[in-house]
Amino acid sequence: MPGKDEPFARAALIGIGLIGSSLARALRRHGLAREIVCSAPTAATRAKAMELGIVDRAFADNAEAVLGADLVVLCTPVGAYAEVAAGIAGSLTPGAIVTDVGSVKQAVVRDVGPHIPEGVHLVPGHPVAGTEHSGPEAGFAELFVGRWCILTPPAGTSPEAVERVAALWRALGSNVEVMDAGHHDKVLAITSHLPHLIAYTIVGTATDLEAATQSEVIKFSAGGFRDFTRIAASDPVMWRDVFLNNREAVLEMIQRFTEDLTALQRAIRWGEGEKLQDLFTRTRAIRRSIIEAKQA
Ligand code: NAP
């Protein structure tokens, strides 16, 4: 295997939306791949990626895109992984590294793992960075700078392959952490998946209110609602797939959240101001820690 700091000969990005196109831009800027190709089912997406000049070639067929690639990155919604992996399996080059950017990680081993041929290395990854926008125009090269990228290699993965992927993300400006896929899915269920679900719920509740109240919701949204609408504007397909593919961990967090919400409901009903103030004081400290960790 080439050295960990050597550029890849050809990087194939399967899917070229927010994350894929950010990766394409960043790979190019840092000279980490001599050739960058992509695939996407929609002709308009492929044309846009070419027009933006972020890839050298764009294919409709995923299998064609991975031919001769020593780095393959799945950048599609997680629900497409099984079909994508089955489609590219026969065209992967021996020695190639297959990685991904999906927001859930156990599903990668389950859906992609069985299709990876002998001699090809699977190193699942998740850049914990994003925005509520989608598509090739939404990406930018700096997206990963100062953010974490979590790698979840299954037991027995070549350490050199893991190190090459880790070196790639570090070169893009990310901090890298390696962890077990199950642990990743639990942590992200509370830090990312549940907050998105809550945002979708609040905004959904508001859209069910009678028309007169709805217009007030928009008018006075700066009271807090506005911040939820940003999160609730995130890609519907991507988030559908996150919840369907991290079911157990998300259901567990919803259960805990529901219990805590009920406790707050009770505190409000019984006028237990001290309980409310205690919680709000503790949560304020969490915000401070995030700012100190430069993750704000
Ligand atoms: P996106 O902007 O909607 O882009 C998805 C891309 O996948 C599009 O180019 C789409 O092509 C392509 N695609 C869909 N099905 C495909 C298939 N079967 N074969 C090849 N390409 C296919 O989504 P994104 O936000 O970049 O998310 C991509 C992945 O990154 C997801 O797994 C998500 O969990 C993960 N992620 C997202 C964020 C975030 O904040 N958005 C953060 C971290 C990780 P068409 O345009 O032709 O449909």
Coordinates of C-alpha atoms and ligand atoms in Angstrom, one line a residue:
M1 CA 0.0 0.0 0.0
P2 CA 1.3 3.5 -0.9
G3 CA 2.5 5.7 2.0
K4 CA -0.2 7.4 4.1
D5 CA 0.7 10.9 2.8
E6 CA 0.9 10.0 -0.8
P7 CA -2.0 11.3 -3.0
F8 CA -4.5 8.8 -4.3
A9 CA -4.3 8.1 -8.0
R10 CA -8.1 8.3 -8.5
A11 CA -10.8 9.1 -6.0
A12 CA -14.3 8.0 -6.9
L13 CA -17.1 9.8 -5.1
I14 CA -20.4 7.9 -5.3
G15 CA -22.9 10.8 -4.9
I16 CA -21.9 14.4 -5.2
G17 CA -24.2 16.3 -2.9
L18 CA -23.3 18.6 0.0
I19 CA -20.7 16.2 1.5
G20 CA -19.4 14.6 -1.7
S21 CA -18.9 17.9 -3.4
S22 CA -17.3 19.4 -0.3
L23 CA -14.9 16.4 -0.3
A24 CA -14.2 16.9 -4.0
R25 CA -13.3 20.5 -3.5
A26 CA -11.2 19.8 -0.4
L27 CA -9.3 16.8 -2.1
R28 CA -8.5 19.1 -5.1
R29 CA -7.5 22.0 -3.0
H30 CA -5.0 19.9 -0.9
G31 CA -3.8 17.8 -3.9
L32 CA -4.9 14.6 -2.2
A33 CA -6.0 12.8 -5.4
R34 CA -4.6 13.1 -8.9
E35 CA -7.9 12.4 -10.5
I36 CA -11.4 12.9 -9.0
V37 CA -14.4 11.3 -10.5
C38 CA -18.0 11.0 -9.3
S39 CA -21.3 9.3 -10.1
A40 CA -24.9 10.4 -9.5
P41 CA -28.2 9.1 -11.0
T42 CA -29.5 12.5 -12.0
A43 CA -28.1 14.1 -15.2
A44 CA -28.5 17.6 -13.8
T45 CA -26.4 16.7 -10.8
R46 CA -23.6 15.3 -13.0
A47 CA -23.7 18.4 -15.3
K48 CA -23.5 20.7 -12.3
A49 CA -20.5 18.9 -10.8
M50 CA -18.7 19.2 -14.1
E51 CA -19.7 22.8 -14.6
L52 CA -18.4 23.7 -11.1
G53 CA -15.1 22.0 -12.1
I54 CA -14.9 20.0 -8.9
V55 CA -14.6 16.6 -10.7
D56 CA -12.7 15.4 -13.8
R57 CA -15.4 13.1 -14.9
A58 CA -19.0 12.3 -13.9
F59 CA -20.7 8.9 -14.5
A60 CA -24.3 7.7 -14.4
D61 CA -23.1 4.2 -13.6
N62 CA -21.5 3.8 -10.2
A63 CA -19.6 0.7 -11.4
E64 CA -17.9 2.7 -14.2
A65 CA -16.9 5.4 -11.7
V66 CA -15.0 3.1 -9.4
L67 CA -13.0 1.4 -12.2
G68 CA -9.3 2.0 -11.5
A69 CA -10.0 4.0 -8.3
D70 CA -7.8 3.4 -5.3
L71 CA -10.2 5.4 -3.1
V72 CA -13.9 5.0 -3.3
V73 CA -16.1 7.2 -1.0
L74 CA -19.8 6.5 -0.7
C75 CA -21.5 9.9 -0.3
T76 CA -25.2 8.9 -0.9
P77 CA -28.0 8.6 1.6
V78 CA -27.4 5.5 3.8
G79 CA -30.5 3.8 2.4
A80 CA -28.8 3.5 -1.0
Y81 CA -25.7 1.7 0.4
A82 CA -26.7 -1.9 -0.1
E83 CA -27.7 -1.3 -3.8
V84 CA -24.6 0.8 -4.4
A85 CA -22.3 -1.7 -2.9
A86 CA -23.8 -4.6 -4.8
G87 CA -23.4 -2.6 -8.0
I88 CA -19.7 -1.6 -7.6
A89 CA -18.5 -4.9 -6.0
G90 CA -17.3 -6.5 -9.3
S91 CA -15.5 -3.3 -10.5
L92 CA -13.4 -2.5 -7.4
T93 CA -9.6 -2.6 -7.8
P94 CA -7.7 -5.0 -5.6
G95 CA -6.0 -3.0 -2.8
A96 CA -8.5 -0.1 -3.1
I97 CA -10.0 1.5 0.0
V98 CA -13.7 1.9 0.3
T99 CA -14.9 4.4 2.8
D100 CA -18.1 6.5 3.3
V101 CA -19.4 9.6 5.0
G102 CA -22.7 8.2 6.3
S103 CA -24.3 9.5 9.5
V104 CA -24.9 6.0 10.9
K105 CA -22.2 3.4 11.0
Q106 CA -23.4 -0.1 12.0
A107 CA -25.5 -0.1 8.8
V108 CA -22.3 0.2 6.7
V109 CA -20.9 -3.1 8.0
R110 CA -24.3 -4.7 7.5
D111 CA -25.1 -3.3 4.0
V112 CA -21.7 -2.7 2.4
G113 CA -19.5 -5.3 4.2
P114 CA -20.8 -8.4 2.5
H115 CA -20.1 -7.0 -0.9
I116 CA -16.5 -6.0 -0.4
P117 CA -14.2 -8.4 -2.2
E118 CA -11.1 -10.0 -0.7
G119 CA -8.2 -7.6 -0.9
V120 CA -10.3 -4.4 -0.8
H121 CA -10.3 -2.5 2.5
L122 CA -13.5 -1.2 4.1
V123 CA -12.9 1.8 6.4
P124 CA -16.3 3.4 7.4
G125 CA -16.2 7.0 8.3
H126 CA -18.4 9.9 9.4
P127 CA -17.3 13.6 9.1
V128 CA -19.4 15.2 11.9
A129 CA -19.9 18.4 9.8
G130 CA -22.7 19.6 7.7
T131 CA -25.3 22.1 6.9
E132 CA -29.0 22.0 6.1
H133 CA -28.3 22.4 2.4
S134 CA -28.1 19.7 -0.3
G135 CA -26.6 19.2 -3.7
P136 CA -23.3 19.9 -5.4
E137 CA -23.6 23.7 -5.2
A138 CA -24.0 23.6 -1.4
G139 CA -20.5 22.2 -0.8
F140 CA -17.4 24.1 0.2
A141 CA -13.8 23.0 0.8
E142 CA -13.6 24.3 4.4
L143 CA -16.6 22.2 5.7
F144 CA -14.4 19.7 7.5
V145 CA -11.9 22.1 9.0
G146 CA -11.7 21.9 12.8
R147 CA -14.5 19.2 12.8
W148 CA -14.3 15.6 14.0
C149 CA -14.2 12.7 11.6
I150 CA -15.1 9.4 13.3
L151 CA -13.8 6.1 11.7
T152 CA -15.3 2.8 12.6
P153 CA -13.2 0.1 11.0
P154 CA -14.6 -3.4 11.7
A155 CA -12.3 -5.8 13.6
G156 CA -9.5 -7.2 11.4
T157 CA -9.3 -4.1 9.1
S158 CA -5.8 -3.4 7.8
P159 CA -4.2 -0.8 10.1
E160 CA -2.4 0.8 7.1
A161 CA -5.8 1.3 5.4
V162 CA -7.2 2.9 8.5
E163 CA -4.2 5.2 8.8
R164 CA -4.4 6.2 5.2
V165 CA -8.0 7.3 5.7
A166 CA -7.2 9.0 9.0
A167 CA -4.3 10.9 7.3
L168 CA -6.7 12.0 4.5
W169 CA -9.1 13.5 6.9
R170 CA -6.3 15.2 8.9
A171 CA -5.0 16.7 5.7
L172 CA -8.5 18.1 5.2
G173 CA -8.3 19.8 8.6
S174 CA -10.3 17.4 10.6
N175 CA -9.6 15.7 14.0
V176 CA -9.9 12.0 13.7
E177 CA -11.2 9.5 16.3
V178 CA -11.5 5.8 15.9
M179 CA -14.4 4.0 17.6
D180 CA -16.7 1.0 17.6
A181 CA -19.6 1.5 15.2
G182 CA -22.2 0.6 17.8
H183 CA -20.8 3.3 20.2
H184 CA -20.8 5.8 17.4
D185 CA -24.5 5.2 16.7
K186 CA -25.4 5.7 20.4
V187 CA -23.4 8.9 20.7
L188 CA -24.8 10.4 17.5
A189 CA -28.3 9.3 18.4
I190 CA -28.2 11.9 21.3
T191 CA -25.9 14.5 19.8
S192 CA -27.4 14.7 16.3
H193 CA -30.3 12.3 15.5
L194 CA -32.6 13.2 18.5
P195 CA -32.1 17.0 18.1
H196 CA -33.1 16.7 14.4
L197 CA -36.2 14.6 15.4
I198 CA -37.2 17.2 18.0
A199 CA -36.8 20.0 15.4
Y200 CA -38.8 18.2 12.9
T201 CA -41.5 17.6 15.5
I202 CA -41.7 21.2 16.7
V203 CA -41.9 22.6 13.2
G204 CA -44.4 19.9 12.3
T205 CA -46.6 20.9 15.3
A206 CA -46.5 24.5 14.2
T207 CA -47.6 23.6 10.7
D208 CA -50.7 21.9 12.2
L209 CA -51.8 25.1 14.0
E210 CA -54.7 27.0 12.5
A211 CA -53.7 29.5 9.7
A212 CA -53.9 32.7 11.8
T213 CA -51.5 31.3 14.5
Q214 CA -49.2 30.0 11.8
S215 CA -48.6 33.5 10.4
E216 CA -47.7 34.7 14.0
V217 CA -45.3 31.7 14.3
I218 CA -43.4 33.1 11.2
K219 CA -43.6 36.7 12.4
F220 CA -42.3 36.0 15.9
S221 CA -40.0 33.1 15.1
A222 CA -36.9 34.9 16.5
G223 CA -38.2 33.8 20.0
G224 CA -36.5 30.4 19.4
F225 CA -38.6 28.7 16.7
R226 CA -36.3 30.0 14.0
D227 CA -33.3 28.0 15.2
F228 CA -35.4 24.8 15.0
T229 CA -36.5 25.6 11.4
R230 CA -32.9 25.6 10.3
I231 CA -32.4 22.1 11.5
A232 CA -35.8 21.0 10.3
A233 CA -34.9 22.2 6.8
S234 CA -32.3 19.4 6.5
D235 CA -32.5 16.9 3.6
P236 CA -35.6 14.7 4.0
V237 CA -34.2 11.6 2.3
M238 CA -31.0 11.7 4.2
W239 CA -32.8 12.0 7.6
R240 CA -35.4 9.4 6.7
D241 CA -32.5 7.0 6.2
V242 CA -30.7 8.0 9.4
F243 CA -33.8 7.1 11.5
L244 CA -34.5 3.9 9.7
N245 CA -30.9 2.8 10.0
N246 CA -30.2 3.8 13.6
R247 CA -33.5 2.6 14.9
E248 CA -32.5 0.9 18.2
A249 CA -30.3 3.8 19.5
V250 CA -32.7 6.5 18.4
L251 CA -35.7 4.7 20.1
E252 CA -33.7 4.4 23.3
M253 CA -32.9 8.1 23.3
I254 CA -36.5 9.0 22.5
Q255 CA -37.6 6.9 25.5
R256 CA -35.2 8.7 27.9
F257 CA -36.1 12.1 26.4
T258 CA -39.8 11.4 26.8
E259 CA -39.3 10.5 30.5
D260 CA -37.3 13.7 31.1
L261 CA -39.9 15.8 29.2
T262 CA -42.7 14.3 31.4
A263 CA -40.6 15.2 34.5
L264 CA -40.4 18.8 33.3
Q265 CA -44.1 18.8 32.5
R266 CA -44.8 17.7 36.1
A267 CA -42.4 20.4 37.5
I268 CA -44.3 23.1 35.6
R269 CA -47.7 21.8 36.7
W270 CA -46.7 21.8 40.4
G271 CA -44.8 25.1 40.2
E272 CA -41.5 23.5 41.1
G273 CA -39.4 26.5 39.9
E274 CA -36.2 25.2 41.6
K275 CA -36.2 22.0 39.5
L276 CA -36.6 24.0 36.3
Q277 CA -33.9 26.5 37.3
D278 CA -31.5 23.7 38.3
L279 CA -31.8 22.0 34.9
F280 CA -31.5 25.2 33.0
T281 CA -28.3 26.1 34.9
R282 CA -26.8 22.7 34.2
T283 CA -27.6 23.0 30.5
R284 CA -26.0 26.4 30.2
A285 CA -22.7 24.9 31.4
I286 CA -22.9 22.4 28.5
R287 CA -23.1 25.3 26.0
R288 CA -20.0 26.8 27.6
S289 CA -18.1 23.6 27.3
I290 CA -19.0 23.4 23.6
I291 CA -17.7 26.9 23.0
E292 CA -14.5 26.1 24.9
A293 CA -14.0 23.0 22.7
K294 CA -14.3 25.2 19.6
Q295 CA -17.3 23.1 18.4
A296 CA -19.8 26.1 18.4
Ligands
NAP1 P1 -27.2 15.2 -0.7 O1 -26.7 16.6 -0.8 O2 -28.6 15.0 -0.8 O3 -26.4 14.4 -1.8 C1 -26.7 13.0 -2.0 C2 -26.0 12.6 -3.3 O4 -26.2 11.2 -3.5 C3 -26.6 13.2 -4.6 O5 -25.5 13.6 -5.5 C4 -27.4 12.1 -5.2 O6 -27.4 12.2 -6.6 C5 -26.5 10.9 -4.8 N1 -27.2 9.6 -4.9 C6 -28.4 9.2 -4.4 N2 -28.6 7.9 -4.6 C7 -27.5 7.5 -5.4 C8 -27.2 6.2 -5.9 N3 -27.9 5.2 -5.8 N4 -26.0 6.2 -6.6 C9 -25.2 7.2 -6.7 N5 -25.5 8.4 -6.2 C10 -26.6 8.5 -5.5 O7 -26.7 14.5 0.6 P2 -25.5 14.9 1.7 O8 -26.0 15.8 2.7 O9 -24.3 15.1 0.9 O10 -25.4 13.5 2.4 C11 -24.7 12.4 1.9 C12 -24.3 11.4 3.0 O11 -23.5 12.2 4.0 C13 -25.4 10.8 3.8 O12 -25.2 9.4 4.0 C14 -25.4 11.5 5.1 O13 -25.9 10.7 6.1 C15 -24.0 11.9 5.3 N6 -23.7 13.2 6.1 C16 -24.5 14.3 5.8 C17 -24.3 15.4 6.6 C18 -25.1 16.7 6.4 O14 -25.2 17.6 7.2 N7 -25.8 16.8 5.3 C19 -23.3 15.4 7.6 C20 -22.5 14.3 7.7 C21 -22.7 13.2 7.0 P3 -28.7 12.9 -7.4 O15 -28.6 14.4 -7.1 O16 -28.5 12.5 -8.8 O17 -29.9 12.3 -6.8

